[in-house]
Structures are given as C-alpha cells and as structure tokens.
Tab-separated table of C-alpha atoms in Angstrom:
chain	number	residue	atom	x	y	z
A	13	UNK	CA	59.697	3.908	28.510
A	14	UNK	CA	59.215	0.407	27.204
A	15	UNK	CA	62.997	-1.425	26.006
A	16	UNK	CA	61.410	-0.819	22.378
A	17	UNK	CA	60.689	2.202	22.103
A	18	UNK	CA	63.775	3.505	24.198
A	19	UNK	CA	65.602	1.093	21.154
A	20	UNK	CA	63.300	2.747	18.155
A	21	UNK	CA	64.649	6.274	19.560
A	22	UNK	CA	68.329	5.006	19.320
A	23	UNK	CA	67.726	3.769	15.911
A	24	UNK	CA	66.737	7.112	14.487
A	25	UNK	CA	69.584	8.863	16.439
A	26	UNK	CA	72.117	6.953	15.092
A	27	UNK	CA	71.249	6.737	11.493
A	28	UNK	CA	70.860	10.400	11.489
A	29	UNK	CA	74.275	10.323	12.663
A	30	UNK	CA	75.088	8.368	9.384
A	31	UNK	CA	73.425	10.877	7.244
A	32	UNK	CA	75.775	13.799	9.375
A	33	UNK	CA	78.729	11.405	8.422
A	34	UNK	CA	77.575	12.315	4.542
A	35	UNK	CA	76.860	15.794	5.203
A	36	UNK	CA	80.211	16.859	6.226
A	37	UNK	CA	82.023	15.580	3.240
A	38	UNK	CA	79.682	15.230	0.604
A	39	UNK	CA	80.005	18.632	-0.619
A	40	UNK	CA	83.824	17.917	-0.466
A	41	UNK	CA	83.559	14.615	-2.415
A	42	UNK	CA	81.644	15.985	-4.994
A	43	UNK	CA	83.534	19.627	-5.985
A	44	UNK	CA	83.813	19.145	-9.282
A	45	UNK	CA	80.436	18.778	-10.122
A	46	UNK	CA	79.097	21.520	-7.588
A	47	UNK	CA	81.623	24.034	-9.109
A	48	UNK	CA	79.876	23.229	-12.933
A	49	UNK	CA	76.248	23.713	-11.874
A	50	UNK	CA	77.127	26.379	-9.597
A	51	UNK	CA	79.051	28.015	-12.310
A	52	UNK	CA	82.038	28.859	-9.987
A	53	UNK	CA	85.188	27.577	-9.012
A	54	UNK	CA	87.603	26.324	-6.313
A	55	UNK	CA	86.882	29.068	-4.056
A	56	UNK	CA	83.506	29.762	-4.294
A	57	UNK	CA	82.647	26.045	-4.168
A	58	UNK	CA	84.283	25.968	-0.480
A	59	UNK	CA	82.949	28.912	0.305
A	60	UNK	CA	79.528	27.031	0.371
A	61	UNK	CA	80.766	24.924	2.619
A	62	UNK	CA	81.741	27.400	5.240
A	63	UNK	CA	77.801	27.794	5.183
A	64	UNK	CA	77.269	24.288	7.233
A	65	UNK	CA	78.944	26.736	9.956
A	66	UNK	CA	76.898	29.418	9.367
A	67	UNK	CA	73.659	27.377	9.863
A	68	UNK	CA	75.426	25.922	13.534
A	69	UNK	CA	76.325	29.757	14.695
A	70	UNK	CA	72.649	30.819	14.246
A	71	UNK	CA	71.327	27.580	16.262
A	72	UNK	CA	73.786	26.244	18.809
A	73	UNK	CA	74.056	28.992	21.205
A	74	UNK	CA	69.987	28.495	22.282
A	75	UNK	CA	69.601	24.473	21.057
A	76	UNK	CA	71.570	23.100	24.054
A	77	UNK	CA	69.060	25.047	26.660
A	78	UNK	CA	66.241	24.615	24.087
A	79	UNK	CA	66.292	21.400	24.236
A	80	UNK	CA	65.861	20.935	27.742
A	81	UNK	CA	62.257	22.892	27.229
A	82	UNK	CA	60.913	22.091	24.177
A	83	UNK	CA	59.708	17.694	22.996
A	84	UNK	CA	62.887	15.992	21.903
A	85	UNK	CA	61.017	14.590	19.496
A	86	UNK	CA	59.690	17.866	17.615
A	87	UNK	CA	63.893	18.489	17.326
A	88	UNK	CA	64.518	15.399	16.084
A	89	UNK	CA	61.547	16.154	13.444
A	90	UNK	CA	62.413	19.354	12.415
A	91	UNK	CA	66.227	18.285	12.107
A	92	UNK	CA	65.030	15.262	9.873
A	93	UNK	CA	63.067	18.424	7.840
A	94	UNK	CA	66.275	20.657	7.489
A	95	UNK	CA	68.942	17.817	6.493
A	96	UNK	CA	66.144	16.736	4.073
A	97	UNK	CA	65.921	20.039	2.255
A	98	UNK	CA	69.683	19.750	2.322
A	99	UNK	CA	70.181	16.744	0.796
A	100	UNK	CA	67.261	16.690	-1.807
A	101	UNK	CA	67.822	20.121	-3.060
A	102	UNK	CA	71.007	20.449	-3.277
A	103	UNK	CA	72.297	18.965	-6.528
A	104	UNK	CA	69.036	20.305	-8.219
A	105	UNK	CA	70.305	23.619	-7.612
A	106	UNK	CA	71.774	25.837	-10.539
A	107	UNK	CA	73.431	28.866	-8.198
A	108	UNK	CA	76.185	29.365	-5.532
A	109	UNK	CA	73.916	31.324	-3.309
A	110	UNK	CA	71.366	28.600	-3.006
A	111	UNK	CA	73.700	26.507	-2.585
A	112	UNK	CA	74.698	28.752	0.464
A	113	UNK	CA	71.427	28.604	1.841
A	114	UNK	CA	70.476	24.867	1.401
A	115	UNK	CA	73.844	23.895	2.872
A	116	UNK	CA	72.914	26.532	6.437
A	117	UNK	CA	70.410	24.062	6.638
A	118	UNK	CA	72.232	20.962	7.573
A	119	UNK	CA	74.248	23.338	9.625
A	120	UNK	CA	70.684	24.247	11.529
A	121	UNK	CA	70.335	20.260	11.485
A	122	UNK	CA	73.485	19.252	13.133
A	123	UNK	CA	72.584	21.373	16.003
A	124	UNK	CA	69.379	20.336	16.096
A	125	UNK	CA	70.513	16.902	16.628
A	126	UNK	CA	73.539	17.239	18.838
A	127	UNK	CA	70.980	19.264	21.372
A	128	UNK	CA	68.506	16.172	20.940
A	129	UNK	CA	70.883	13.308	21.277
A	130	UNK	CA	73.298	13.769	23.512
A	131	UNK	CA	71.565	14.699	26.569
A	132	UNK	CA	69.208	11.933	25.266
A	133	UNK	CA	71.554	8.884	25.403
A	134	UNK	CA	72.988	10.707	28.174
A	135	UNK	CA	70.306	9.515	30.062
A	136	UNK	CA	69.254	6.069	28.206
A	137	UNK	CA	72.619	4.828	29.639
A	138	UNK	CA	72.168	6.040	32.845
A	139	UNK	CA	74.943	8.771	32.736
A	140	UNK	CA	77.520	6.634	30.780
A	141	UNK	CA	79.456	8.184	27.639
A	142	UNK	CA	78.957	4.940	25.630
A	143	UNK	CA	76.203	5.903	24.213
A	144	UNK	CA	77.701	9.091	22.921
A	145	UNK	CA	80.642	7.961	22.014
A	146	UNK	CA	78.753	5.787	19.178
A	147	UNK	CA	77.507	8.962	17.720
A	148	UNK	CA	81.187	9.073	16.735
A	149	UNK	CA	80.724	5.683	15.083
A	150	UNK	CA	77.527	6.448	12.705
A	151	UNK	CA	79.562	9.547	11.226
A	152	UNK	CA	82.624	7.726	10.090
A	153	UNK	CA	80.148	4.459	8.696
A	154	UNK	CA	78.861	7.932	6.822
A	155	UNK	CA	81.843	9.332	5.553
A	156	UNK	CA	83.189	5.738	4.887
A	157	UNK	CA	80.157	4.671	2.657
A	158	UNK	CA	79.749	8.122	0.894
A	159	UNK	CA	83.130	8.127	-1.244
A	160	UNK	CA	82.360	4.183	-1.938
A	161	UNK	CA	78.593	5.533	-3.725
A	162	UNK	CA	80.956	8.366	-5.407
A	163	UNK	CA	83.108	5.850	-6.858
A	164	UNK	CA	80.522	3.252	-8.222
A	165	UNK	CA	78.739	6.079	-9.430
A	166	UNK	CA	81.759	7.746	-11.520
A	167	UNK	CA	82.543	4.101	-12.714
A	168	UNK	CA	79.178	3.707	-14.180
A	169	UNK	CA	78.919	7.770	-15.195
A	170	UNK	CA	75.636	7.946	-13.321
A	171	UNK	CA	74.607	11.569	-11.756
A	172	UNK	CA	76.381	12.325	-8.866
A	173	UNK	CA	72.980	13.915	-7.380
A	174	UNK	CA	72.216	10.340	-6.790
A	175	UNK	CA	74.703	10.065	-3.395
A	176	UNK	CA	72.544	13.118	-2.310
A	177	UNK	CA	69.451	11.307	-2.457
A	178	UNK	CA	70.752	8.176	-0.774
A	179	UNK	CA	71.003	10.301	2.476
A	180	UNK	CA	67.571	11.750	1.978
A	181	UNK	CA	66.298	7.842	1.523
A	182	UNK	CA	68.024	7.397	4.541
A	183	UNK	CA	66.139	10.186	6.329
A	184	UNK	CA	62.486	8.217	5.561
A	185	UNK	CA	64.060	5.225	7.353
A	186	UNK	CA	64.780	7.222	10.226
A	187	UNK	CA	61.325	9.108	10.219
A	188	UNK	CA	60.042	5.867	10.421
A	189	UNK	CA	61.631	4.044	12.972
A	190	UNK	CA	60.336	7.260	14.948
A	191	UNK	CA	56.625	7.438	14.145
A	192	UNK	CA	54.825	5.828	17.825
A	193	UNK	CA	57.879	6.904	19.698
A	194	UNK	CA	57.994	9.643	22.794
A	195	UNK	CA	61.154	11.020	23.837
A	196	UNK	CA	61.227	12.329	27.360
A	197	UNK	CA	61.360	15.564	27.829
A	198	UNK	CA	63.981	16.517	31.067
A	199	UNK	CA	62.456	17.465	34.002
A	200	UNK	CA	63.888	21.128	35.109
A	201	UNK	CA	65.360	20.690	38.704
A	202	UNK	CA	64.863	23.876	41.037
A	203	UNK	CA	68.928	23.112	41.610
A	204	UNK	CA	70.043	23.318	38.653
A	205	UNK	CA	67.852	26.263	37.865
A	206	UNK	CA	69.481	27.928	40.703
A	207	UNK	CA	73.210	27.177	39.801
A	208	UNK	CA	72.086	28.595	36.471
A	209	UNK	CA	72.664	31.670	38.126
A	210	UNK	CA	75.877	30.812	38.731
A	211	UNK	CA	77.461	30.487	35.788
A	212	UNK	CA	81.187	31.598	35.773
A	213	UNK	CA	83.900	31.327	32.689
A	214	UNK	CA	87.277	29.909	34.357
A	215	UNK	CA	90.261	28.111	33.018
A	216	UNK	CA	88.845	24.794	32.392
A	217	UNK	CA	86.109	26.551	30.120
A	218	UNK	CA	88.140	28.205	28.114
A	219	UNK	CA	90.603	25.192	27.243
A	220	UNK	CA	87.693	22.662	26.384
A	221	UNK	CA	85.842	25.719	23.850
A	222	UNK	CA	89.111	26.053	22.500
A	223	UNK	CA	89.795	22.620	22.091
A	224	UNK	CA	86.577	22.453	20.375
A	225	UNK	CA	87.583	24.777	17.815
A	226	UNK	CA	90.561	23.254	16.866
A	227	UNK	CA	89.394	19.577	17.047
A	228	UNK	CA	87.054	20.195	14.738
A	229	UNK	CA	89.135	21.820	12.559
A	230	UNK	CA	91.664	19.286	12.518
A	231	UNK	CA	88.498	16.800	11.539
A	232	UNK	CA	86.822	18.897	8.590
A	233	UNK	CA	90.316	20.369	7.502
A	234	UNK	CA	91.418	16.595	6.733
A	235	UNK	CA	88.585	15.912	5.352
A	236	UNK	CA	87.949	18.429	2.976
A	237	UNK	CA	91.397	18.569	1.436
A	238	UNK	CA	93.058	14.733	1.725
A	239	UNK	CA	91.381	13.814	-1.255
A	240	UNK	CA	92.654	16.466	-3.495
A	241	UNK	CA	95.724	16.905	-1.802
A	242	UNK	CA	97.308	13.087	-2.752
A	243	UNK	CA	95.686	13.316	-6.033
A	244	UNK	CA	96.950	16.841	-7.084
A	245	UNK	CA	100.230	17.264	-5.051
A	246	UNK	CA	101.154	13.490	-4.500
A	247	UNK	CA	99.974	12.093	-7.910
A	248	UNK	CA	97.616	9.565	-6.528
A	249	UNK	CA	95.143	7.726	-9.177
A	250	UNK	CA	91.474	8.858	-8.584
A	251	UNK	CA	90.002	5.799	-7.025
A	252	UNK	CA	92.959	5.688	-4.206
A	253	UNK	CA	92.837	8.836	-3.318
A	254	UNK	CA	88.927	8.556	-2.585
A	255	UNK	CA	89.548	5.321	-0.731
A	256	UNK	CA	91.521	7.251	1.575
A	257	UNK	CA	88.655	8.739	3.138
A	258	UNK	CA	87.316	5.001	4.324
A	259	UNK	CA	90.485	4.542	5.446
A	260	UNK	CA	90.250	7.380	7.660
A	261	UNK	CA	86.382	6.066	8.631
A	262	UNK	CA	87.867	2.520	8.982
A	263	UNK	CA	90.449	4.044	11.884
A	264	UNK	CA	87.975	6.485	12.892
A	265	UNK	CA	85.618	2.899	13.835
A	266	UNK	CA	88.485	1.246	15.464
A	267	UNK	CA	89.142	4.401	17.780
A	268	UNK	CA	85.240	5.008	18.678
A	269	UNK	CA	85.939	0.621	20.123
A	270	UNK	CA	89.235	1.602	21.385
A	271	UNK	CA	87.946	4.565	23.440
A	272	UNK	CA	84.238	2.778	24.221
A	273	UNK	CA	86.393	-0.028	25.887
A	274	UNK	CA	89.017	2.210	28.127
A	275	UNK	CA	85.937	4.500	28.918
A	276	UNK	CA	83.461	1.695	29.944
A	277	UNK	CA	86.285	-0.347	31.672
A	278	UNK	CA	87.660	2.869	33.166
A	279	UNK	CA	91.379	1.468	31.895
A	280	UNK	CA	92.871	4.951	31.586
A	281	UNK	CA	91.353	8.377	32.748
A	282	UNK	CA	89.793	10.640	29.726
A	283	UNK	CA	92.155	13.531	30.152
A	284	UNK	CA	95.448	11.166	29.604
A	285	UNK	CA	93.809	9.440	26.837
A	286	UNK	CA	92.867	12.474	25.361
A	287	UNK	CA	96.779	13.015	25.472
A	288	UNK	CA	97.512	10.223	23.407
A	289	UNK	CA	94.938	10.501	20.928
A	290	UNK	CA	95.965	13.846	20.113
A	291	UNK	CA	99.487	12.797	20.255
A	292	UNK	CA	98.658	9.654	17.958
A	293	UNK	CA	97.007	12.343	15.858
A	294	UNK	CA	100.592	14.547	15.304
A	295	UNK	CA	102.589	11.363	14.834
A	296	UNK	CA	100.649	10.311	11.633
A	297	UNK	CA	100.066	13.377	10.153
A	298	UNK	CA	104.134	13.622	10.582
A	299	UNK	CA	103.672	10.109	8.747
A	300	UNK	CA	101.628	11.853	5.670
A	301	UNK	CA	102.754	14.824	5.122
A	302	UNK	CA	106.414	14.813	6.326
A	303	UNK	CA	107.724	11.712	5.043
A	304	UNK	CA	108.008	11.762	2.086
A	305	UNK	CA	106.817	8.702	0.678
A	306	UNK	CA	103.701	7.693	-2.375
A	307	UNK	CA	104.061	3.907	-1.027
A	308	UNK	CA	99.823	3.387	-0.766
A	309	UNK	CA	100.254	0.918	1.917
A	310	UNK	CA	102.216	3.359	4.484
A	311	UNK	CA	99.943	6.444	3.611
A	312	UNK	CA	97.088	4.306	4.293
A	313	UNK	CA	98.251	2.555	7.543
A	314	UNK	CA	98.757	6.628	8.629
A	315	UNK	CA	95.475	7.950	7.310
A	316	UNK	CA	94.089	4.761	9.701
A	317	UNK	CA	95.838	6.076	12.607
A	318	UNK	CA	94.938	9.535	11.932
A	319	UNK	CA	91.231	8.339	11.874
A	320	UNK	CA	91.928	6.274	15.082
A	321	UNK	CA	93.010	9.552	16.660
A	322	UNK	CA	91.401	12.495	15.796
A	323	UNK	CA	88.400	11.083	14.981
A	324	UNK	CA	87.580	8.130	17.052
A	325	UNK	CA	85.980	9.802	19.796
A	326	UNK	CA	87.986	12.697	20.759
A	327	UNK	CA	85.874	15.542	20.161
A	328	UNK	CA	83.060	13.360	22.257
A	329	UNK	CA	85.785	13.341	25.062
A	330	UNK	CA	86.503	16.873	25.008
A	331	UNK	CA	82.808	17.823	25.608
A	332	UNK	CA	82.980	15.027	27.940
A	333	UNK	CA	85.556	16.752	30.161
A	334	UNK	CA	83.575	20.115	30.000
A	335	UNK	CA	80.262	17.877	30.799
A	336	UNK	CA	82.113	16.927	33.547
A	337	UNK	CA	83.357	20.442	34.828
A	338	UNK	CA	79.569	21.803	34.885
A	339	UNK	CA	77.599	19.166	35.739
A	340	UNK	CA	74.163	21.277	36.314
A	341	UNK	CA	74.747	23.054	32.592
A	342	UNK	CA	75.310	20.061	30.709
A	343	UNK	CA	72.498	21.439	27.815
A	344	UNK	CA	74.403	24.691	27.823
A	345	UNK	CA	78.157	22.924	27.982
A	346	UNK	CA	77.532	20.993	25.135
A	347	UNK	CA	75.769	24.098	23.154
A	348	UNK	CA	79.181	26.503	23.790
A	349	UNK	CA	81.498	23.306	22.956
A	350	UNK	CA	79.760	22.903	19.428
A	351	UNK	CA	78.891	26.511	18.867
A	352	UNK	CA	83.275	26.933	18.780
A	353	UNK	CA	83.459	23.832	16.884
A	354	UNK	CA	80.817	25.724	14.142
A	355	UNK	CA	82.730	28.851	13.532
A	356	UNK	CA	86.021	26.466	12.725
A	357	UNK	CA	83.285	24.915	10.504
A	358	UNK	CA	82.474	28.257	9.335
A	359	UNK	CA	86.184	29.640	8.687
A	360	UNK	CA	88.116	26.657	7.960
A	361	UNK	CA	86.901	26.451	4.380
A	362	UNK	CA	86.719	30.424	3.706
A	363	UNK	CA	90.355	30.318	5.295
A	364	UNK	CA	91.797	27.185	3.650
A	365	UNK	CA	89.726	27.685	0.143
A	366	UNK	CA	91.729	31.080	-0.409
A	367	UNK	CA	94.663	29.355	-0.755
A	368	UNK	CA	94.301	26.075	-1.911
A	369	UNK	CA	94.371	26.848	-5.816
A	370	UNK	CA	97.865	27.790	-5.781
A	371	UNK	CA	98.981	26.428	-2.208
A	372	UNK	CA	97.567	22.939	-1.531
A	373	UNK	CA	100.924	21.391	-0.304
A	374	UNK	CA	100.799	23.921	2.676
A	375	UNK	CA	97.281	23.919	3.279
A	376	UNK	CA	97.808	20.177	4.071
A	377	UNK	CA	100.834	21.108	5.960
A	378	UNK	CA	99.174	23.372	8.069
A	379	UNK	CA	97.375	20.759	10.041
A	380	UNK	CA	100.152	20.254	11.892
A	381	UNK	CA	100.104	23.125	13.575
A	382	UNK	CA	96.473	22.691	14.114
A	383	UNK	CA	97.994	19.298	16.019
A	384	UNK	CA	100.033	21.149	18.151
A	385	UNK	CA	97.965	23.296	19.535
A	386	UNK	CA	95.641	20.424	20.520
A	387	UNK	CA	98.624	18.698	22.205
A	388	UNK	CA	99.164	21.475	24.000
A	389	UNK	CA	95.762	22.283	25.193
A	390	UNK	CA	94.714	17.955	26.457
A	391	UNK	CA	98.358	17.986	28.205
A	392	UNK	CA	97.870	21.277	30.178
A	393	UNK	CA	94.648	20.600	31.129
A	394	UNK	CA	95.957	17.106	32.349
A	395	UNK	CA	98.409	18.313	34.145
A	396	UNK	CA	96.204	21.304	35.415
A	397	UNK	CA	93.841	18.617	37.311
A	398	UNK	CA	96.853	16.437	38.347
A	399	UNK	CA	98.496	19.676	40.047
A	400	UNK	CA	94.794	20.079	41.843
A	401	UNK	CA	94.634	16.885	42.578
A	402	UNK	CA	97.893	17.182	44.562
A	403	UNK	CA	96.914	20.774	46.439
A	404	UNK	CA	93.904	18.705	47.765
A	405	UNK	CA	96.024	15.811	48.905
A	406	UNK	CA	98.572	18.107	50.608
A	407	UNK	CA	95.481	20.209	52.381
C-alpha cells in the first residue's frame, strides 16, 4: 500500500471518529428540541438515547470477527451509510419511536467502525497503540465543536437540525477521501485459527469487560447530564454550562498527548497509568460535585481534568490491556470489550433518565461511585500482574 493511500484511509477513519464525537452527545445537547418534535419529555427523550446501545448489542458481538473476513472497506461504507441515516433523518423526524430506530443506527455505525479501525491502524503502525489512541482524539474535537455549532446556532435562533447536518456534510468528506482507496483485508493465520479453539474466560477477562462497562459509563453518564446538571442544580447561565462540554474535550485532547507520549516513549507501564487516570478521574469529580463551589474558573479547571482522565485515552488502554492478554483474538477482544461498553450505553440513559426529573443532584453524584469501582478494578489488575510477575521471578 502506497504512503497515500495508507494516509487517505487514515483520513476517513479519523473524521468519522469526529462525526462519533457528535453522535454521542448530540442528542444530549439538543433535548429540548427533540422532546418538542418528539412530543415527549425528559424521560422518553433519554430513552432514545439508550437506543445508540441497542444498535451496538445487535452488531458488536459478530463485527470484531467479521471484520477479519469481510473488505474493510465495505464496513467502513456501510458505517458511513448508517451514521448518515442517523444524522440526516433525525431532526426531520416527528415521533419518539423513529427516533428510536434512526438513533440504533449510529449504534450499528459505531461498531461498524470500531471493528474497521482498530485492527486497521493496528497494523498501519506496525502494532503500536498510537494510532488508536488518536481515535480518542477525533471524538473529543467532536464533542468539543458540537456544543460551539449549538451555541452560534441558539444565538442566531437558527434550526437546531442544522448541527445534524454538519455531521452528515462531514460524512461526504470522508466518503471522499475514500473513493480509489483499498483497505487490506487480514490474512487468517492457521495459528490463530487454531488457538480460536482455545478460547477460555479467566480473571483478566472478566476485569477488562467490566472495566469496559463502567468506563464507558463514566464517559456518556458525564456527558449526558453535566450540561443540565450546572445549569438546573448549580444555576449556571446557558452559554457556560454548554462550554463545559469543550472543556471536557479540551482535557480530553491534552490526555489523548499525555498518554500518546508515556505510551510511545514507554515512560510508565499502561496498567499503572491506567491507575492514575482513573484516580485523576475520582479526584475531580470530588472537585465538581463535592466542593461546593459556582466559581467558573475552578469547575472548569476540574471538568479539564476530568476530560484529561476519563477520557483521554483510557477506555483505548483498557482494550489495550485485554489486546494484550489474547493476542491471537484481538478482532474478538475488542468486539466483547465494546459489546459491555454498549449495554452501559444502552442502560445508562434508561437508568439515569428515570430519575433525573426530580433527582438530578444525585444522578450527578452517582458518578462517583461509578469512579470507584474503576479504581478498584485498574489497581487490582495492577497489582494482579505485579504479584505474577513476582511468582515467575521466585520460580
């Protein structure tokens, strides 16, 4: 594969990744107006948004193996298809349960394109996380640029639909930069199709699904309910408490360079700094929703930390680690790792949206024992392979 081409491929992969940054908070970002054309309210307007995990149940338990069999490139296509009915239907809809169904299919999409790219850059970087770890990167530019359309478009009381169709513009720059391009499909290795065989659940396998699930929760949890939560509960003005989002994008950008330089550099080893992160990631949610303080300056400076930490590349170092642990299932690591991710995408906002009307102030507060539990799970598993480490040593 010529330097172009393998550069083309990277292009479209990473400003899909931008349009997934928009897809898991637009719906979020624009409530208000989804719960008056969808005739509904609080509740039934997150329910819809439990459907983006929906669409990733039905699709990531096959994609990861799929993907391995089937052109790269005819993924890649048909994701581009299924976020574009997403995003260009959407606010032309006029009921919840098509909303329901259009938003399953950017949860088909995401899988889609997490079974496409990261084997993919996988191998473009000759085994090397960097690669993935920029996926990290093109979601929070995403979900820092969306609420920046939102609020030029409120200040000028233009459609919100139009943010929609931003993403979908987006999309026909991607398809583009594809067109000519040929992404190798991975060769099946008698090996690896033998160790398939193989395949046992232990310990290690268990932590890193379960990490999964709560990382992600941690991630769309925040970002569902910040916004609302300093406007409604901490009396924030409109604009500030949708700026809050980029400042979570902003850390979120600073952790994906962080982490790409103590990965590349091998400065620290992945399961310790997936120990600080996550305890980075309890310390500022202490800061926001423990302290009690409105100052915008310290509530920002946290909600950049918590980006740094939960969302600067830790959920691409938890599959990492499980990568790692099965090295001949890598398409089928990555599938289980995302398919627990997609049922916290799936219950988070049935779970959360129940209660938010009357409760907000301890829906928020609830992330922290989300936090905990992710401590807990990076720290055993650190000390799990440190304990190994020493049985070996002493045999």
């Amino acid at each position: 594969m010529s330097k172009l081409v393998a550069i083309r491929m990277q292009v479209t992969i990473y400003l899909m990744y931008v349009v997934q940054g928009f897809a898991l908070i637009i719906l979020a970002q624009t409530m208000s107006s989804l719960t008056s054309i969808w005739h509904t309210n609080l509740a039934g307007a997150t329910a819809v948004v439990s459907a983006i995990g929906i669409g990733k149940l039905i699709a990531y338990p096959f994609l990861g193996e799929l993907s391995d069999r089937w052109p790269r490139k005819t993924l890649l296509l048909l994701a581009m298809a299924a976020y574009g009915v997403f995003f260009t239907l959407v606010p032309v809809s006029t009921q919840i349960w098509q909303g329901i169904v259009l938003t399953s299919f950017a949860g088909i999409a995401n899988a889609m394109l997490d079974a496409v790219a990261y084997p993919t850059l996988l191998a473009q970087h000759d085994g090397r996380s960097s690669g993935n770890v920029l996926i990290k990167a093109m979601i929070s530019i995403g979900e820092g640029i969306l609420p920046i359309i939102i609020i030029n478009l409120n200040s000028h009381q233009l459609w919100f639909g139009w943010v929609f169709w931003v993403a979908s513009a987006i999309l026909i720059i991607a398809f583009l930069a594809l067109i000519g391009t040929q992404i190798p499909k991975v060769e099946s290795h008698s090996a690896g199709a033998k160790a398939a065989s193989h395949w046992q659940w232990d310990v290690v396998q268990f932590t890193f699904l379960a990490y999964g699930f709560t990382a992600m929760w941690l991630m769309i949890h925040f970002t569902q309910w910040v916004t609302r939560y300093f406007q409604l509960v901490r009396g924030f003005d409109e604009t500030s408490a949708h700026l809050l989002m980029t400042c979570y994008s902003v850390g979120s950008l600073i952790g994906v360079g962080l982490v790409f330089l103590l990965t590349g550099r091998r400065l620290l080893p992945e399961k310790w700094l997936l120990v600080v992160m996550n305890s980075m990631a309890l310390l500022s949610l202490i800061m926001l929703l423990v302290v009690n303080t409105n100052s915008i300056f310290l509530i920002s400076v946290a909600t950049v930390m918590f980006g740094m930490s939960a969302a600067g590349g830790a959920l691409q170092l938890g599959v990492g680690q499980l990568i790692a642990h099965n090295p001949t299932f890598t398409g089928r690591a990555t599938g289980w790792y995302f398919f627990s991710g997609s049922i916290a995408a799936l219950l988070m906002p049935i779970v959360t949206g129940h209660f938010a009307e009357q409760h907000l102030a301890v829906v928020m507060q609830s992330l922290l024992i989300v936090a905990v539990i992710n401590l807990i799970l990076v720290v055993s598993h650190a000390l799990r392979v440190v304990n190994l480490s020493e049985t070996e040593i002493g045999e």
